[in-house]
Amino acid sequence: MKLALSWLTVLPIRVDAVDGVAARRAISWAPVVGLLLGAFAAGVLELLAISDISALVAGFLVVGVVALVSRGMHVDGLADVADGLGCYGPPERALKVMKDGGAGPFGVVTLIVVLGAQAAALPQAHWGTVLLAFAVSRAAFGICCLRGVPAARPEGLGALVAGTQHPAVIAGTWVVLAVAAVPLGVRAVVAVVVAALLVWLLVRHTVRRFGGITGDVLGAAAELALLVVLVVSG
């Protein structure tokens, strides 16, 4: 849990050693960190609702604040994956584009669409839906790291966590999320299922395109899952 908080938030938590076992457990704890981030986002939304500010502006502010407290890694990953998938050439070229550090046209457009849609959907969502959406978004990491999913590079976060998650653990996590969505209505349950399916399709496509996953793929999966739950849940 300490490692998960260290990776996924700006909290000044010191972690001395990181090995494969710690990385595997951190990915398993990621949905709990997502739940905490969801509670934070819901709280900020409630505070902004008190002020005389438009719902859309409030949504953008929450998206921005969450990006800050999560180090902006997922947003960066979303842009990099979009640019990598949008370029031509072999996997080596796509990985080079992703590692470049800048945001190309595909990345910019993807950020505008995804973050804009999140900002529009957040103020309309029930607080329970916000909690669910953030928990699901971080649970997406588990699908990215299922056993049998390779790393695209021999170094980096992807190499550390790729293939570390047992299918039974991931299935159990998503069943719990689907059950937790029941009080929010049928659409929320459907949203969880759709999010899991789309994340899995993203992973399969990135493995074909890049030869495996990278840390950027985890970030893109999280942002995709967050958007799906917020939009489908209505």
CSV table of C-alpha atoms in Angstrom, one decimal:
chain,number,residue,atom,x,y,z
A,1,MET,CA,0.0,0.0,0.0
A,2,LYS,CA,2.9,2.4,0.8
A,3,LEU,CA,4.4,1.7,-2.7
A,4,ALA,CA,1.0,2.1,-4.4
A,5,LEU,CA,0.5,5.5,-2.6
A,6,SER,CA,4.1,6.5,-3.5
A,7,TRP,CA,3.5,5.6,-7.2
A,8,LEU,CA,0.0,7.0,-7.6
A,9,THR,CA,-0.1,10.1,-5.5
A,10,VAL,CA,2.2,13.0,-4.5
A,11,LEU,CA,2.2,12.0,-0.9
A,12,PRO,CA,5.8,12.1,0.5
A,13,ILE,CA,5.9,8.4,1.3
A,14,ARG,CA,9.4,6.8,1.3
A,15,VAL,CA,9.9,3.4,-0.1
A,16,ASP,CA,13.4,2.0,0.2
A,17,ALA,CA,13.4,-1.0,-2.0
A,18,VAL,CA,11.1,-2.1,-4.9
A,19,ASP,CA,11.2,-5.6,-6.2
A,20,GLY,CA,8.8,-7.7,-8.2
A,21,VAL,CA,6.9,-8.9,-5.2
A,22,ALA,CA,6.3,-5.3,-3.9
A,23,ALA,CA,5.3,-4.2,-7.4
A,24,ARG,CA,2.8,-7.0,-7.7
A,25,ARG,CA,1.2,-6.2,-4.4
A,26,ALA,CA,1.2,-2.4,-5.2
A,27,ILE,CA,-0.8,-3.1,-8.4
A,28,SER,CA,-3.3,-5.1,-6.3
A,29,TRP,CA,-3.7,-2.2,-3.9
A,30,ALA,CA,-4.2,0.4,-6.7
A,31,PRO,CA,-8.0,0.2,-6.6
A,32,VAL,CA,-7.9,1.3,-3.0
A,33,VAL,CA,-5.8,4.3,-3.9
A,34,GLY,CA,-8.3,5.0,-6.6
A,35,LEU,CA,-11.1,5.0,-4.0
A,36,LEU,CA,-9.1,7.5,-1.9
A,37,LEU,CA,-8.6,9.7,-5.0
A,38,GLY,CA,-12.3,9.4,-5.8
A,39,ALA,CA,-13.2,10.6,-2.3
A,40,PHE,CA,-10.9,13.5,-2.7
A,41,ALA,CA,-12.4,14.4,-6.1
A,42,ALA,CA,-16.0,14.1,-4.7
A,43,GLY,CA,-15.0,16.4,-1.8
A,44,VAL,CA,-13.6,19.0,-4.1
A,45,LEU,CA,-16.7,18.8,-6.2
A,46,GLU,CA,-18.9,19.4,-3.2
A,47,LEU,CA,-16.8,22.4,-2.2
A,48,LEU,CA,-17.0,23.9,-5.7
A,49,ALA,CA,-20.8,23.3,-5.7
A,50,ILE,CA,-21.1,25.7,-2.8
A,51,SER,CA,-19.5,28.5,-4.8
A,52,ASP,CA,-21.0,30.4,-7.7
A,53,ILE,CA,-19.1,28.6,-10.4
A,54,SER,CA,-20.4,26.8,-13.5
A,55,ALA,CA,-20.5,23.0,-13.4
A,56,LEU,CA,-18.2,22.7,-16.4
A,57,VAL,CA,-15.6,24.9,-14.9
A,58,ALA,CA,-15.9,22.9,-11.7
A,59,GLY,CA,-15.4,19.7,-13.6
A,60,PHE,CA,-12.2,21.0,-15.3
A,61,LEU,CA,-10.8,22.2,-12.0
A,62,VAL,CA,-11.4,18.8,-10.4
A,63,VAL,CA,-9.7,17.0,-13.4
A,64,GLY,CA,-6.8,19.4,-13.0
A,65,VAL,CA,-6.4,19.0,-9.3
A,66,VAL,CA,-6.6,15.2,-9.5
A,67,ALA,CA,-3.9,15.3,-12.2
A,68,LEU,CA,-1.7,17.3,-9.9
A,69,VAL,CA,-2.2,15.0,-6.9
A,70,SER,CA,-1.5,11.9,-9.0
A,71,ARG,CA,1.7,13.4,-10.5
A,72,GLY,CA,0.0,13.8,-14.0
A,73,MET,CA,1.4,10.4,-14.9
A,74,HIS,CA,-1.8,8.9,-16.2
A,75,VAL,CA,-2.5,12.0,-18.4
A,76,ASP,CA,1.0,11.8,-19.8
A,77,GLY,CA,0.5,8.1,-20.4
A,78,LEU,CA,-2.7,8.7,-22.3
A,79,ALA,CA,-1.1,11.2,-24.6
A,80,ASP,CA,2.0,9.0,-25.2
A,81,VAL,CA,-0.1,6.0,-26.0
A,82,ALA,CA,-2.3,8.0,-28.4
A,83,ASP,CA,0.8,9.2,-30.2
A,84,GLY,CA,2.4,5.8,-30.3
A,85,LEU,CA,-0.7,4.2,-31.8
A,86,GLY,CA,-1.1,7.0,-34.2
A,87,CYS,CA,2.4,6.8,-35.8
A,88,TYR,CA,3.5,4.6,-38.6
A,89,GLY,CA,6.3,2.1,-38.6
A,90,PRO,CA,7.5,-0.8,-36.5
A,91,PRO,CA,7.1,-1.2,-32.7
A,92,GLU,CA,10.5,0.3,-32.2
A,93,ARG,CA,9.4,3.6,-33.8
A,94,ALA,CA,6.2,3.7,-31.8
A,95,LEU,CA,8.1,3.2,-28.6
A,96,LYS,CA,10.5,5.9,-29.5
A,97,VAL,CA,7.7,8.3,-30.2
A,98,MET,CA,6.2,7.5,-26.8
A,99,LYS,CA,9.4,8.1,-25.1
A,100,ASP,CA,10.1,11.4,-26.8
A,101,GLY,CA,8.5,13.4,-24.0
A,102,GLY,CA,6.4,15.8,-26.1
A,103,ALA,CA,2.8,15.5,-27.1
A,104,GLY,CA,2.0,15.1,-30.7
A,105,PRO,CA,-1.3,15.8,-32.6
A,106,PHE,CA,-2.9,12.5,-31.7
A,107,GLY,CA,-1.9,13.0,-28.0
A,108,VAL,CA,-3.3,16.5,-27.9
A,109,VAL,CA,-6.6,15.7,-29.5
A,110,THR,CA,-7.0,12.6,-27.2
A,111,LEU,CA,-6.3,14.7,-24.1
A,112,ILE,CA,-8.8,17.4,-25.2
A,113,VAL,CA,-11.6,14.8,-25.8
A,114,VAL,CA,-11.0,12.5,-22.8
A,115,LEU,CA,-10.3,15.2,-20.2
A,116,GLY,CA,-13.0,17.4,-21.6
A,117,ALA,CA,-15.5,14.6,-21.4
A,118,GLN,CA,-14.4,13.7,-17.9
A,119,ALA,CA,-14.8,17.4,-16.8
A,120,ALA,CA,-18.3,17.5,-18.3
A,121,ALA,CA,-19.4,14.3,-16.7
A,122,LEU,CA,-18.0,14.7,-13.2
A,123,PRO,CA,-20.3,17.4,-11.9
A,124,GLN,CA,-23.3,15.4,-13.1
A,125,ALA,CA,-22.3,12.2,-11.4
A,126,HIS,CA,-23.5,11.0,-8.0
A,127,TRP,CA,-20.7,10.9,-5.4
A,128,GLY,CA,-20.9,7.1,-5.3
A,129,THR,CA,-20.3,7.0,-9.0
A,130,VAL,CA,-17.3,9.2,-8.6
A,131,LEU,CA,-15.9,6.8,-6.0
A,132,LEU,CA,-16.6,3.9,-8.3
A,133,ALA,CA,-15.1,5.5,-11.3
A,134,PHE,CA,-11.8,6.2,-9.7
A,135,ALA,CA,-11.6,2.7,-8.1
A,136,VAL,CA,-12.3,1.2,-11.5
A,137,SER,CA,-9.7,3.4,-13.2
A,138,ARG,CA,-7.0,2.1,-10.9
A,139,ALA,CA,-8.3,-1.5,-11.1
A,140,ALA,CA,-7.5,-1.2,-14.8
A,141,PHE,CA,-3.8,-1.6,-13.9
A,142,GLY,CA,-4.5,-5.2,-13.0
A,143,ILE,CA,-5.8,-6.1,-16.4
A,144,CYS,CA,-2.7,-4.5,-18.0
A,145,CYS,CA,-0.5,-6.6,-15.8
A,146,LEU,CA,-2.2,-10.0,-16.2
A,147,ARG,CA,0.0,-13.0,-16.5
A,148,GLY,CA,1.0,-13.6,-20.0
A,149,VAL,CA,1.0,-9.9,-20.9
A,150,PRO,CA,4.6,-9.0,-21.8
A,151,ALA,CA,6.6,-5.8,-21.3
A,152,ALA,CA,7.4,-3.8,-24.4
A,153,ARG,CA,10.8,-2.7,-23.0
A,154,PRO,CA,13.3,-4.5,-20.8
A,155,GLU,CA,13.3,-1.5,-18.4
A,156,GLY,CA,10.8,0.9,-16.8
A,157,LEU,CA,7.6,0.4,-14.9
A,158,GLY,CA,6.1,-1.8,-17.6
A,159,ALA,CA,9.0,-4.3,-17.2
A,160,LEU,CA,8.6,-4.3,-13.4
A,161,VAL,CA,4.8,-5.0,-13.3
A,162,ALA,CA,4.0,-6.8,-16.6
A,163,GLY,CA,2.6,-10.3,-16.1
A,164,THR,CA,2.5,-10.0,-12.3
A,165,GLN,CA,-1.2,-10.3,-11.7
A,166,HIS,CA,-3.0,-13.6,-11.2
A,167,PRO,CA,-6.2,-13.9,-13.3
A,168,ALA,CA,-8.2,-15.0,-10.3
A,169,VAL,CA,-7.2,-12.0,-8.2
A,170,ILE,CA,-8.1,-9.6,-11.0
A,171,ALA,CA,-11.4,-11.4,-11.7
A,172,GLY,CA,-12.3,-11.1,-8.0
A,173,THR,CA,-11.4,-7.4,-7.9
A,174,TRP,CA,-13.7,-6.7,-10.8
A,175,VAL,CA,-16.5,-8.8,-9.4
A,176,VAL,CA,-16.3,-6.8,-6.2
A,177,LEU,CA,-16.5,-3.6,-8.2
A,178,ALA,CA,-19.5,-4.8,-10.2
A,179,VAL,CA,-21.3,-5.7,-6.9
A,180,ALA,CA,-20.4,-2.3,-5.4
A,181,ALA,CA,-22.0,-0.7,-8.4
A,182,VAL,CA,-25.4,-2.4,-7.9
A,183,PRO,CA,-26.7,0.2,-5.4
A,184,LEU,CA,-26.0,2.9,-8.1
A,185,GLY,CA,-28.2,1.2,-10.7
A,186,VAL,CA,-28.0,-1.1,-13.7
A,187,ARG,CA,-26.1,1.4,-15.8
A,188,ALA,CA,-23.3,1.6,-13.2
A,189,VAL,CA,-22.9,-2.2,-13.3
A,190,VAL,CA,-22.9,-2.1,-17.1
A,191,ALA,CA,-20.3,0.7,-16.9
A,192,VAL,CA,-17.9,-1.5,-14.9
A,193,VAL,CA,-18.3,-4.4,-17.4
A,194,VAL,CA,-17.7,-2.1,-20.4
A,195,ALA,CA,-14.7,-0.5,-18.7
A,196,ALA,CA,-13.1,-3.9,-18.1
A,197,LEU,CA,-13.8,-5.0,-21.7
A,198,LEU,CA,-12.4,-1.8,-23.3
A,199,VAL,CA,-9.3,-1.9,-21.1
A,200,TRP,CA,-8.7,-5.5,-22.2
A,201,LEU,CA,-9.1,-4.5,-25.8
A,202,LEU,CA,-6.7,-1.7,-25.3
A,203,VAL,CA,-4.1,-4.0,-23.8
A,204,ARG,CA,-4.4,-6.5,-26.6
A,205,HIS,CA,-4.0,-3.8,-29.2
A,206,THR,CA,-1.0,-2.2,-27.5
A,207,VAL,CA,0.6,-5.6,-27.2
A,208,ARG,CA,0.2,-6.2,-30.9
A,209,ARG,CA,1.4,-2.6,-31.8
A,210,PHE,CA,4.2,-2.2,-29.2
A,211,GLY,CA,5.2,-5.8,-28.5
A,212,GLY,CA,3.9,-5.4,-24.9
A,213,ILE,CA,2.9,-2.9,-22.3
A,214,THR,CA,4.7,0.1,-20.9
A,215,GLY,CA,3.9,2.3,-17.9
A,216,ASP,CA,2.2,4.7,-20.4
A,217,VAL,CA,-0.3,1.9,-21.2
A,218,LEU,CA,-1.3,1.7,-17.5
A,219,GLY,CA,-2.0,5.4,-17.5
A,220,ALA,CA,-4.0,5.3,-20.7
A,221,ALA,CA,-6.1,2.4,-19.4
A,222,ALA,CA,-6.8,4.3,-16.2
A,223,GLU,CA,-8.1,7.4,-18.0
A,224,LEU,CA,-10.2,5.3,-20.4
A,225,ALA,CA,-11.8,3.3,-17.6
A,226,LEU,CA,-12.5,6.5,-15.6
A,227,LEU,CA,-14.2,8.1,-18.6
A,228,VAL,CA,-16.3,5.0,-19.4
A,229,VAL,CA,-17.7,4.7,-15.9
A,230,LEU,CA,-18.5,8.4,-15.6
A,231,VAL,CA,-20.2,8.5,-19.1
A,232,VAL,CA,-22.0,5.2,-19.1
A,233,SER,CA,-23.3,5.5,-15.5
A,234,GLY,CA,-25.0,8.7,-16.6
